[in-house]
XYZ file of C-alpha atoms in Angstrom:
646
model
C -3.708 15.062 18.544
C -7.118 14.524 16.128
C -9.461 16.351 18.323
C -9.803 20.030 17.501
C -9.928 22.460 20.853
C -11.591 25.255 19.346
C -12.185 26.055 23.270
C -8.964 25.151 24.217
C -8.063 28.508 21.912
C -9.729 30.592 22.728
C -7.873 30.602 25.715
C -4.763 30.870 24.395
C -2.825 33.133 22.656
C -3.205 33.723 18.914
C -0.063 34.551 18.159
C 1.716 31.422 19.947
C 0.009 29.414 17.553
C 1.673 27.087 15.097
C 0.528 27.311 10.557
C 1.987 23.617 9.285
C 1.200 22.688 6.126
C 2.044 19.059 5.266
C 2.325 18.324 1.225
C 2.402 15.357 -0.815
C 3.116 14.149 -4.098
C 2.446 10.406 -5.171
C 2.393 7.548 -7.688
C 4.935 10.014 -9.831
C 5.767 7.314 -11.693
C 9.018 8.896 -13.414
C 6.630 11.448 -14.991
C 9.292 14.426 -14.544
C 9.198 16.721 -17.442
C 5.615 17.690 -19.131
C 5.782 15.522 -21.538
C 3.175 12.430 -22.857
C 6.018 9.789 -23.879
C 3.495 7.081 -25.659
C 2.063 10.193 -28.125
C 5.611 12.038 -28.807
C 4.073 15.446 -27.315
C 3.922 17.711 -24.587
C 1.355 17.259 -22.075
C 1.025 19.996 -19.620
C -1.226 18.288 -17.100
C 1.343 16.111 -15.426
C 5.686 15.895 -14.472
C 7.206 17.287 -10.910
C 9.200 19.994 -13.373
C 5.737 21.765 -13.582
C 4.505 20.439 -10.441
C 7.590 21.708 -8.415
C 5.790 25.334 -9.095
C 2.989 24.512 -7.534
C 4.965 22.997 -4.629
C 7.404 26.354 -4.619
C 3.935 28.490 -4.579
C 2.921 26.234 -1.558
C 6.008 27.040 0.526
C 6.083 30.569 0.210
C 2.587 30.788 1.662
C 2.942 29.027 4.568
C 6.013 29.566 7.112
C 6.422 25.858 8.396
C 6.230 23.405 5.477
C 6.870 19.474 5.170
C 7.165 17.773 1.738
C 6.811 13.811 1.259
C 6.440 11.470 -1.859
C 3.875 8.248 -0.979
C 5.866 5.696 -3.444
C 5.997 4.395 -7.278
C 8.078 6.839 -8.377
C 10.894 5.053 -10.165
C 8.781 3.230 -12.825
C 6.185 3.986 -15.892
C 7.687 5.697 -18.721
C 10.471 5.348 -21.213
C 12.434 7.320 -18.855
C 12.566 4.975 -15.934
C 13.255 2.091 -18.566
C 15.523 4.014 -19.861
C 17.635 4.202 -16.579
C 16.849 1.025 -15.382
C 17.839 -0.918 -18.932
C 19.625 1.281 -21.161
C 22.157 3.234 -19.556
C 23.742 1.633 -16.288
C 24.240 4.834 -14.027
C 27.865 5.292 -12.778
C 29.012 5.525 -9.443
C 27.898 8.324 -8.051
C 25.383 9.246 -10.308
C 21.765 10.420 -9.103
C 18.716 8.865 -10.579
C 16.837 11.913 -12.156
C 13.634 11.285 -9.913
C 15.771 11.259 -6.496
C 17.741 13.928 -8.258
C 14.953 16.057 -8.332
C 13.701 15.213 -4.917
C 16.803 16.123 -3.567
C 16.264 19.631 -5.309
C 12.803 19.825 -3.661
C 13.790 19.238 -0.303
C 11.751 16.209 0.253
C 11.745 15.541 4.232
C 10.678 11.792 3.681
C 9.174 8.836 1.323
C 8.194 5.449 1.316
C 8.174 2.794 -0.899
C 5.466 1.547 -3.354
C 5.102 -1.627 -5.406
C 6.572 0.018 -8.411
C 9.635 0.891 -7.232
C 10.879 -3.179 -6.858
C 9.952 -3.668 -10.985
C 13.440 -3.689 -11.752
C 14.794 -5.811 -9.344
C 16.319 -5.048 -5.511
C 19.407 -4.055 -6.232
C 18.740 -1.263 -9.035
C 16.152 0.057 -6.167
C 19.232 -0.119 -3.605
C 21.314 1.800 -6.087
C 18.927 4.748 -6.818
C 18.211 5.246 -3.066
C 21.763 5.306 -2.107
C 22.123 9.158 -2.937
C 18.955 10.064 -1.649
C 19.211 13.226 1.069
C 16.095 12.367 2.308
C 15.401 9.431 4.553
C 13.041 6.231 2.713
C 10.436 4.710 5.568
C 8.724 1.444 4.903
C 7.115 -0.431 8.417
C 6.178 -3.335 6.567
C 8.791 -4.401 3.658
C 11.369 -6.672 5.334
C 14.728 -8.309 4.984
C 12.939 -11.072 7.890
C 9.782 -10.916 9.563
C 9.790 -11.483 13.037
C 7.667 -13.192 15.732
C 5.925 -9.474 15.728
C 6.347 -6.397 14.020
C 8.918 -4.669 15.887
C 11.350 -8.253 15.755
C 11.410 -7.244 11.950
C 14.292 -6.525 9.992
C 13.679 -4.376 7.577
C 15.031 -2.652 4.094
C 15.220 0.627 5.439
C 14.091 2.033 8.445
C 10.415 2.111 9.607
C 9.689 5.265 10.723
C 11.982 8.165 11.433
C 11.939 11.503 13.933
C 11.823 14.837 12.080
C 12.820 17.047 14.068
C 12.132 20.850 13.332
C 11.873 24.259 14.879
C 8.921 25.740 13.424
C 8.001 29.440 13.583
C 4.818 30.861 15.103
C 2.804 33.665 14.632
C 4.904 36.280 16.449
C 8.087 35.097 15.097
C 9.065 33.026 17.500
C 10.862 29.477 17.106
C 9.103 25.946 18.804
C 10.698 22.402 18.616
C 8.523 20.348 17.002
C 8.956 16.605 16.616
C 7.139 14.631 13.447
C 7.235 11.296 13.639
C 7.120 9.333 9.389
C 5.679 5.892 9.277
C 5.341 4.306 5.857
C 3.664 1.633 4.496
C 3.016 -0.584 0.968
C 0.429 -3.420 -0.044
C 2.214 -6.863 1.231
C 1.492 -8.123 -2.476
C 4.744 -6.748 -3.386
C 5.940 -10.397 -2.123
C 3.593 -11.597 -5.007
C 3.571 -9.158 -7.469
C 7.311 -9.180 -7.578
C 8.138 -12.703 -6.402
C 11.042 -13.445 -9.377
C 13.000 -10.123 -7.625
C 12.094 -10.895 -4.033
C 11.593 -14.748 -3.388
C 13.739 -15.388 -0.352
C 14.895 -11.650 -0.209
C 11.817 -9.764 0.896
C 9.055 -10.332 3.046
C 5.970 -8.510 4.060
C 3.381 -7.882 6.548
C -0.177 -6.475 6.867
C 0.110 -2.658 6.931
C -2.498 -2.097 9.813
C -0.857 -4.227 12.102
C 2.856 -2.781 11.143
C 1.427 0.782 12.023
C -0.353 -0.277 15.036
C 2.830 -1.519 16.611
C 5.784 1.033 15.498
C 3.250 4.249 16.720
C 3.310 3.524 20.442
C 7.011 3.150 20.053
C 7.103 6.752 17.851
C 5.359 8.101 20.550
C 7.577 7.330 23.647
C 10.135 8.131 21.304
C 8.773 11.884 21.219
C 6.844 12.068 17.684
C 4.657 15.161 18.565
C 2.968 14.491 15.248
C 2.176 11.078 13.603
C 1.800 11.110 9.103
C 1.629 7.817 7.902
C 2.306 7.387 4.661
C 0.677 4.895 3.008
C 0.909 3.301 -0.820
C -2.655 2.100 -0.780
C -6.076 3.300 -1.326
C -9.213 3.983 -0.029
C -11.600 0.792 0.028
C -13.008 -1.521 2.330
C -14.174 -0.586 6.130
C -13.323 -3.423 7.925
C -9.760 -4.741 8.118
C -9.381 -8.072 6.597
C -5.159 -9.254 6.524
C -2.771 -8.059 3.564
C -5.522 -6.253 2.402
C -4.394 -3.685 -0.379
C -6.337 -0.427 -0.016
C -6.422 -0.093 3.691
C -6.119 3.445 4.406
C -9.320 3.025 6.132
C -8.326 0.823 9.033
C -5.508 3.013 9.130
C -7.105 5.654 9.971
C -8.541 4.687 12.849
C -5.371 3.544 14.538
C -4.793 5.432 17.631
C -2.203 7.845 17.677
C -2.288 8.379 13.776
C -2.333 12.079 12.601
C -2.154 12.391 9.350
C -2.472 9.723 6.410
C -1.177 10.582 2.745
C -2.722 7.829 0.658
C -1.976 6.820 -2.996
C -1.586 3.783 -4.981
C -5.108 3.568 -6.169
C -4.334 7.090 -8.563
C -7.304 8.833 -7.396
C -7.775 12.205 -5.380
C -8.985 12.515 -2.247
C -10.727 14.901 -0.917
C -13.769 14.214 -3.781
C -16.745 13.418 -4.151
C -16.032 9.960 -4.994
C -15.647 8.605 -1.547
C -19.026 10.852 -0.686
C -21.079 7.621 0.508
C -18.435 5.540 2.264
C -19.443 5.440 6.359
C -16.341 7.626 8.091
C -15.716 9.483 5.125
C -15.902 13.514 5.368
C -14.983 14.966 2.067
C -16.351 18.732 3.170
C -13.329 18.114 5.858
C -11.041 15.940 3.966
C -11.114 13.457 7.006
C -11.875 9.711 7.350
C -13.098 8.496 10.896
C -11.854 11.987 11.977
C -8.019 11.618 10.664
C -6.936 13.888 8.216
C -6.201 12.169 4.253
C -5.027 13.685 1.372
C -4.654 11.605 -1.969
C -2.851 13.514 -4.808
C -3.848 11.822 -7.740
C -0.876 10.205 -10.004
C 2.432 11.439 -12.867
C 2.254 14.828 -10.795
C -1.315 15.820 -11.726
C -2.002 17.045 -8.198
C -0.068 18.515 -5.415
C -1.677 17.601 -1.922
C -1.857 20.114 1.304
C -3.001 19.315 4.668
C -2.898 22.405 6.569
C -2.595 22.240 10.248
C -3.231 25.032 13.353
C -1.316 23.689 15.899
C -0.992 25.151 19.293
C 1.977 24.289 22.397
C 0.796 24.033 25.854
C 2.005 22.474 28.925
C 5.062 20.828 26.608
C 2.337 19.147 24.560
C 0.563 20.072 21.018
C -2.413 20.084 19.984
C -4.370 20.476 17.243
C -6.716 23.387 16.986
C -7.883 23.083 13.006
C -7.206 21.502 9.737
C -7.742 21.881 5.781
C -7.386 19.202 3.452
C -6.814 20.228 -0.315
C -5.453 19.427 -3.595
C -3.851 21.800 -6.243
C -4.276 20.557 -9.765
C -1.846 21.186 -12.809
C -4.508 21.440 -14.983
C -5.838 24.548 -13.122
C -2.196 25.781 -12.034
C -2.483 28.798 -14.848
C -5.974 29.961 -13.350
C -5.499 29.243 -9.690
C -2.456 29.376 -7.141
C -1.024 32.860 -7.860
C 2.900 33.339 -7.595
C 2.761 35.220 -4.416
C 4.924 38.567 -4.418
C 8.789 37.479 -3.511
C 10.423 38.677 -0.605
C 14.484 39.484 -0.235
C 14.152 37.261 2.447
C 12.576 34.817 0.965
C 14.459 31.212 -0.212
C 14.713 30.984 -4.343
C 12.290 29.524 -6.610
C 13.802 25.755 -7.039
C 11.696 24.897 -9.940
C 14.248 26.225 -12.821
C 16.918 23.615 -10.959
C 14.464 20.884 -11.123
C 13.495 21.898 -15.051
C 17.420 21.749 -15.933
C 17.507 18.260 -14.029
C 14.992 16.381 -16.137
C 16.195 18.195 -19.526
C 18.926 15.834 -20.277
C 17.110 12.572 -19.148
C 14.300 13.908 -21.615
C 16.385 14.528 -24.195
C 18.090 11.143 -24.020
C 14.719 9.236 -23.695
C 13.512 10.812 -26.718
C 16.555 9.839 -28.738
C 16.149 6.373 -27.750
C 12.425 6.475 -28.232
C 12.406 7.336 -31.558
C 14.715 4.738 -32.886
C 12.881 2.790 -35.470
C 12.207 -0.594 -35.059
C 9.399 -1.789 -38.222
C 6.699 -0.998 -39.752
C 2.788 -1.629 -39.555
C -0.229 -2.029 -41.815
C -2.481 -2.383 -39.084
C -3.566 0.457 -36.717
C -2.575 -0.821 -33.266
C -5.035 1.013 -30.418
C -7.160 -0.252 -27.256
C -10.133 1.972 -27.839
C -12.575 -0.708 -28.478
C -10.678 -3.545 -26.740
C -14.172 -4.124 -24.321
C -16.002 -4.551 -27.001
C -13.659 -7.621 -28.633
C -11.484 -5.154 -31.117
C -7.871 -4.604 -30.013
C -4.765 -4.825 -31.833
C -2.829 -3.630 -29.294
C -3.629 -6.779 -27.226
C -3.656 -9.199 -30.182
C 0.087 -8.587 -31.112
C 0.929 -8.958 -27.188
C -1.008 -12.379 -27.660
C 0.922 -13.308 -30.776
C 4.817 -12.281 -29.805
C 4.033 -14.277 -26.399
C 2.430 -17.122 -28.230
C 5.654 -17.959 -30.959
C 7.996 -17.132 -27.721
C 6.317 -19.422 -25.497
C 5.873 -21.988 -28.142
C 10.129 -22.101 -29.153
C 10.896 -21.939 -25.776
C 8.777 -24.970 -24.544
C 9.326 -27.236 -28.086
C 11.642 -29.207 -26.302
C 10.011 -29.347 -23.088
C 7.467 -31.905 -21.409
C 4.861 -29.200 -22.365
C 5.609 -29.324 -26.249
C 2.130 -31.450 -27.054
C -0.050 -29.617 -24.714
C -2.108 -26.520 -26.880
C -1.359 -22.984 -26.007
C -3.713 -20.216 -25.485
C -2.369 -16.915 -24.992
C -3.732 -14.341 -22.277
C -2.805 -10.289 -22.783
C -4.885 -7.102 -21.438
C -4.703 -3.375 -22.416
C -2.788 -2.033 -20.030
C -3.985 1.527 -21.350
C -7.267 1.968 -21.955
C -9.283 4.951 -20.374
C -9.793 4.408 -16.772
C -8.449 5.924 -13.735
C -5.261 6.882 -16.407
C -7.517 9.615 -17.979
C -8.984 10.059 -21.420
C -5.415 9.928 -23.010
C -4.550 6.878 -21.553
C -4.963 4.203 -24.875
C -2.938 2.894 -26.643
C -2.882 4.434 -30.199
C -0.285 3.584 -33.164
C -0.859 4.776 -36.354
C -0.193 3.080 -39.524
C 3.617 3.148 -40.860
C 6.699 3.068 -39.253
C 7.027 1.635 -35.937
C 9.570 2.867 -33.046
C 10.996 1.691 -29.895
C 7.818 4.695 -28.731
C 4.969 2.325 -30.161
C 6.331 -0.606 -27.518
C 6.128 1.522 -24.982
C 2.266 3.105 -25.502
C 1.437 -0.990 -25.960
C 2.959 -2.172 -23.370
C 3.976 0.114 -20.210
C 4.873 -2.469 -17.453
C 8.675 -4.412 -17.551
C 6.950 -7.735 -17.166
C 8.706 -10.824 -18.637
C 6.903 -13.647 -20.721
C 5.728 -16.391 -18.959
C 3.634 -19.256 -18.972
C 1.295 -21.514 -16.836
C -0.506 -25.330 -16.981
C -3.860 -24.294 -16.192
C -6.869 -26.872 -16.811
C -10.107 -25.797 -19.050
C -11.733 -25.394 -15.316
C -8.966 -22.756 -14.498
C -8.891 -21.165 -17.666
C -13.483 -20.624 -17.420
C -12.219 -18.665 -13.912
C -10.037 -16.170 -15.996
C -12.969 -15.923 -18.604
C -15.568 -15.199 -15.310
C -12.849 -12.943 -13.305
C -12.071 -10.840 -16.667
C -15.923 -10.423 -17.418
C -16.740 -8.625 -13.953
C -15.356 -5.553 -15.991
C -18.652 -5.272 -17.107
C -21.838 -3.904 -15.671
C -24.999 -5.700 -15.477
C -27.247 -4.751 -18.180
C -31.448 -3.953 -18.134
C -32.694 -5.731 -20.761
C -33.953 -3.250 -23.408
C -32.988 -0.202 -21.181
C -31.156 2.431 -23.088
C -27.903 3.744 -22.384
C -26.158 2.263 -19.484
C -23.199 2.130 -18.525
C -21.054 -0.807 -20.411
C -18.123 -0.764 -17.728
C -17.808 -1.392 -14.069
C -15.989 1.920 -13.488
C -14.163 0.354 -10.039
C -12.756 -2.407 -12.521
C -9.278 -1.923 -13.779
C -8.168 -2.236 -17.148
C -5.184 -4.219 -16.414
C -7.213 -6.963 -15.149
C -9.229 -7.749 -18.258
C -7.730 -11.154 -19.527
C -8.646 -11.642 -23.089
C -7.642 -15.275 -24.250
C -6.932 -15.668 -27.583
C -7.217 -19.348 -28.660
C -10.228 -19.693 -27.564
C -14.180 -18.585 -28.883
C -16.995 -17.226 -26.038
C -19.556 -15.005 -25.557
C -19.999 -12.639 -22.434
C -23.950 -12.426 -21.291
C -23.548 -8.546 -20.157
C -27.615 -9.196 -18.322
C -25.902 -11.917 -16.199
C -24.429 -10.715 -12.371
C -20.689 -10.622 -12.108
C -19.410 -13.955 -10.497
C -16.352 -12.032 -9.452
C -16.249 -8.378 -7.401
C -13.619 -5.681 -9.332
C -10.715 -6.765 -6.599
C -11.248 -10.676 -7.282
C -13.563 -11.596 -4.376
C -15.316 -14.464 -5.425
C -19.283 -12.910 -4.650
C -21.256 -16.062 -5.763
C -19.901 -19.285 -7.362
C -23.576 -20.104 -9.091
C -23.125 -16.611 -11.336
C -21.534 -17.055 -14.623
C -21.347 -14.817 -17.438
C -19.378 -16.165 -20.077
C -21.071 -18.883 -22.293
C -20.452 -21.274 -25.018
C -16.446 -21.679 -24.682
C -15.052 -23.301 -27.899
C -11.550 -24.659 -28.525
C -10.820 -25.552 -32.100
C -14.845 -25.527 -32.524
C -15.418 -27.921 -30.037
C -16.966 -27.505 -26.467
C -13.760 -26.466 -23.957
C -12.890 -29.542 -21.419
C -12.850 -28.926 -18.204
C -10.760 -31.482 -17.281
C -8.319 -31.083 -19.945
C -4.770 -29.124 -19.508
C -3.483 -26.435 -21.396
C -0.559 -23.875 -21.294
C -1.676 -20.268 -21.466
C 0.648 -17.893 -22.458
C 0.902 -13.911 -20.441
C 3.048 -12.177 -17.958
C 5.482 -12.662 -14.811
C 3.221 -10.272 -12.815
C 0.063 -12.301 -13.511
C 1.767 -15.861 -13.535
C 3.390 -15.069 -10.100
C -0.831 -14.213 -8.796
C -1.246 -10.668 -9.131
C -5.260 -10.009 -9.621
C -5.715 -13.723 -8.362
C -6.759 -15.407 -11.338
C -6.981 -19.470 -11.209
C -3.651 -21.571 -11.375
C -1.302 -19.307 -10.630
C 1.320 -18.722 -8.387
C 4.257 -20.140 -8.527
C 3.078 -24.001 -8.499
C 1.561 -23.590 -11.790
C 4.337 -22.128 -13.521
C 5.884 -23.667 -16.278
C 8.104 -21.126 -17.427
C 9.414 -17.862 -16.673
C 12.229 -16.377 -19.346
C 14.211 -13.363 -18.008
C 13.393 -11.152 -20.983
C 11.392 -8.250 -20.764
C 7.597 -8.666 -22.785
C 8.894 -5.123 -24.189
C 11.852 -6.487 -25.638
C 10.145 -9.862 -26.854
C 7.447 -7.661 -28.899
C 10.292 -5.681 -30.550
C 11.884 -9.007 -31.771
C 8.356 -10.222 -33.194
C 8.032 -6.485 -34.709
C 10.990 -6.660 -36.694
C 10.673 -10.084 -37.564
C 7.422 -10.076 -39.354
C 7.613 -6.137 -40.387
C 5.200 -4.390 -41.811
C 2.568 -6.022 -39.440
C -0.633 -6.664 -41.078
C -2.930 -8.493 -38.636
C -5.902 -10.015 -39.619
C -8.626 -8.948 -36.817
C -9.360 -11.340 -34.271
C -12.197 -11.078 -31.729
C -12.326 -13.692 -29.238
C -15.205 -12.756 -26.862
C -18.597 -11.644 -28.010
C -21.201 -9.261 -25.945
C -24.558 -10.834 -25.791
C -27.517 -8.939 -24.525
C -31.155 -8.615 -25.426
C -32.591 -7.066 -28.070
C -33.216 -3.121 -27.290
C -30.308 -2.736 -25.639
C -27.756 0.084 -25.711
C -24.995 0.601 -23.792
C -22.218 4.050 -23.413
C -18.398 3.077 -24.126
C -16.149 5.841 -22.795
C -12.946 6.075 -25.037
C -10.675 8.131 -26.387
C -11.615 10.878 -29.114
C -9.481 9.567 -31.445
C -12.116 6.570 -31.646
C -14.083 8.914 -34.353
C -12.142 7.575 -37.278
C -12.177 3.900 -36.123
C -15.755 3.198 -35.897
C -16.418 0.793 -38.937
C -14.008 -1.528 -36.199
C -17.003 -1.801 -34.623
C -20.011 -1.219 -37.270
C -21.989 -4.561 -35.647
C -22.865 -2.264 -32.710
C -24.129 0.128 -34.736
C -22.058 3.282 -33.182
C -23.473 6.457 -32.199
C -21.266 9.450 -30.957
C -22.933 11.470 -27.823
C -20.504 13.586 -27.764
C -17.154 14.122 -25.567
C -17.978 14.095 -21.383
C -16.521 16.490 -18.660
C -13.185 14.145 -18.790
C -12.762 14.414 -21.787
C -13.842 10.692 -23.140
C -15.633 10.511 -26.169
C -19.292 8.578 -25.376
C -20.379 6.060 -27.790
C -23.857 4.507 -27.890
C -23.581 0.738 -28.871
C -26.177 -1.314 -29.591
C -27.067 -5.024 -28.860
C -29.776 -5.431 -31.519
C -27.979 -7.946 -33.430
C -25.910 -9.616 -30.794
């Protein structure tokens, strides 16, 4: 059904034809009520309470009307922590997200990685009183000889069928077949919840087996929907962003894409071969990508027209609706008698008493702090926020392993800001001001329900981190002014500082590493002069770096890990560990601690884009001799740094 018959209409009735508009939300991430948990305040640009409007505007305009949800919507804030930690729900108690849902009247969703951080059977649990049905093609209880020997966790694709209304009124069967997919790294990512229990397989090839089956099953229309983003052309296996390939599977519809927290249509994905972002299309098959926490509601809107039993497709729009514009754009539309109610007050009174509860529990205090505790400058060697991560998992590690073979072997400790600018927006850093301390600060330093844990790695392995961590960075012209310090592809998550160790970074040197990990020339190497205890670091010699179950299990494929390298892996969550090490050496006072130095030549500068509460931490970073160039169109503050002394 992707070709358009334009001619085909012509000769057809108008009024027989079909308005569908297909909508998604994704990568929620239990962002339900308007609200910015990490700074205590409202935040109006994100949450399904607000963006239920939007989606309650969408349905009144257009007669025929499918919702779906593309995955990760059960972790990242204090609220899913809250229900996944804190309060065991009772039988027969909704989770708030799939209370909501059910509110909404989603017709489908599929999984994303997220939603297996807190184990299988806490996922099993707040899916059981879902009234929607959960597809997932490539997740699996067993994998089979091929894909359709699987057994899966739930279902791979399932029928909708619906009588939709045309143009004159009058009622068609339609039949939509749901297909959904996730990045088979779960198996890695989440290997301590899954090992043994889950498997997965490649995405592409899932979908290209279950369709022809959806199709002699009667699926008029195929939507895929996929956790995973837009990136490379060609299909390589297990690849993570692969909407792509996926799109040019035969028989495929309709993709709604996420994962990667971008929005798609934009200009972003302008240059990419396939790519039509005047038509929202890529290699001809409709995409929409709807951003992330709610920010964006996406529409694919569909002409379809019956003839001969079979549907076609006459014309589509692809769109998103932003929060941030809902008050100028997007007009309530005059109500009807007949019309169905507004569901967004139910949704609103759903999320009220999980907000007020998280809040409660938020602001219990915990310690105290001398030290302001933020990620603005953490690129530039100046973080608190990951220097206390370093230190709790350091004196963890270290008690933990004093009776263990590893006890004489020195420890380095590995920790990266998990919010610093990014994709997440110009409010996404961490930022804790001096004073007391609540269960709140642990949560805006450290977002993900990782546990500690620890690998051998040799001084080799450990130079790999250094080199994957420093393709963050863009190359820098010697004495060219104002380029761009970051590799804006790169994410934040991924840059391992390692504290325990001295080196510089040579920002004029290419990246030995690509963003994703993709080794793109052994020979390049950017870090330099790697110290331990003030002597050259040895290659050959072993050490035990300290960081998290997500990394030590091989997420962002760093050296030595996996788990053959592992040495230890403690049950408690990092968040929990950090509160222990707060109140144990309250009030913090940290003395600064810069591990990595920028090198570049002389008449350099370079733009850092951080948050504009940077202003009043600038003497953090007086060596680079700071400029402020004022605050761009996404609202990060530019700085100018300068390389004249380093």
């Amino acid at each position: 059904m992707k070709q358009h018959l334009s001619s085909f209409a012509r000769s057809q009735e108008v009024s027989a034809a079909v308005d569908l508009r297909i909508m998604e939300t994704t990568d929620l991430h239990v962002h339900l009520h308007p609200y910015d948990y990490y700074a205590d305040c409202p935040n109006p640009d994100l949450g399904l309470a607000r963006l239920s409007e939007l989606i309650d505007i969408a349905r009144q305009q257009v007669p025929n009307c499918l919702l779906f949800d593309n995955g990760d919507f059960l972790q990242g804030t204090p609220v899913g922590d809250f229900f996944a930690y804190d309060r065991s729900m009772r039988a027969g108690e909704v989770h708030p997200v799939i209370a909501a849902m059910n509110a909404l009247r989603y017709d489908a969703i599929t999984l994303g990685n997220h939603e297996f951080n807190y184990g299988l059977e806490f996922l099993m649990r707040s899916m059981s009183l879902a009234k929607f049905p959960t597809v997932s093609a490539n997740i699996l209880r067993k994998a089979g000889a091929v894909p359709r020997k699987d057994t899966h966790l739930f279902r791979p694709y399932r029928l909708l069928r619906r009588d939709v209304t045309d143009r004159a009124g009058q009622q068609r069967a339609l039949c939509i077949g749901v297909i959904g997919v996730a990045p088979a790294q779960i198996a890695i990512w989440e290997r301590q919840h899954l090992d043994g229990r889950v498997q997965t397989r490649d995405m592409v090839d899932a979908v290209s087996a279950w369709v022809p089956e959806m199709r002699e099953a009667g699926a008029d229309l195929i939507v895929v929907l996929a956790h995973s983003g837009i990136g490379e052309s060609r299909h390589t296996e297990n690849m993570e962003n692969a909407v792509i390939p996926l799109a040019r599977i035969d028989g495929v519809d309709l993709i709604l894409s996420g994962h990667s927290h971008q929005v798609f249509p934009s200009p972003l994905f302008a240059k990419i071969p396939g790519v039509n972002i005047e038509r929202g299309t890529i290699w001809g098959t409709p995409t929409v990508m709807s951003g992330f926490f709610g920010s964006h509601l996406g529409l694919i809107d569909m002409t379809l027209l019956q003839d001969g039993g079979k549907w076609h497709v006459l014309d589509t729009h692809v769109s998103t609706r932003a929060l941030r514009d809902a008050s100028l754009h997007f007009a309530q539309p005059v109500q009807k008698e007949s019309t169905s109610p507004i569901l967004s007050p139910a949704v609103r009174k759903i999320v009220a008493s999980a907000h007020d509860a998280v809040l409660e529990k938020i602001r219990q205090p915990i310690g105290a702090t001398d030290t302001a505790i933020n990620s603005f400058f953490a690129f530039l060697g100046h973080s608190a926020a990951t220097q206390l991560v370093a230190q709790a998992q350091k004196e963890f590690v270290a008690e933990h392993l004093e009776d263990s073979a590893h006890k004489d072997l020195p420890l380095l400790s590995a920790a990266s800001p998990p919010k610093v600018g990014g994709l997440g927006g110009a409010r996404n850093f961490t930022n804790i001001a001096t004073g007391l301390l609540t269960l709140r600060s642990l949560a805006d330093l450290y977002v993900f329900p990782n546990r500690v844990a620890a690998c051998r790695l040799t001084g080799a392995e450990i130079l790999l981190w250094l080199e994957r961590s420093a393709s963050a960075f863009g190359q820098l012209k010697p004495g060219q002014p104002d380029q761009a310090l970051m590799n804006p592809s790169f994410p934040g998550y991924n840059f391992e500082i390692i504290y325990g160790l001295d080196y510089a970074i040579d920002l004029t040197a290419p990246a030995r590493f690509a963003a994703d990990g993709t080794e793109i020339d052994p020979t390049f190497s950017r870090v330099r002069n790697v110290t331990w205890n003030g002597a050259p670091l040895d290659v050959n010699a072993e050490f035990i770096l300290c960081t998290n179950s997500f990394r030590a299990q091989g997420a962002g494929g760093f050296a030595g890990t996996g788990p053959e390298g592992i040495v230890m892996e403690h049950p408690a969550i990092t968040r929990d560990i950090l509160s222990n090490y707060v109140s144990a050496h309250s009030p913090l006072n940290m003395a600064p601690q810069s591990p990595f130095r920028l090198t570049c030549a002389a008449g350099t500068t370079a733009i850092l884009r951080t948050s504009v509460a940077a202003h009043a931490h600038l003497d953090k970073i007086a060596e680079f001799s700071p400029k402020m160039l004022g605050v761009d169109k996404d609202g990060f503050m530019r700085i100018q740094v300068s390389f004249d002394t380093h």
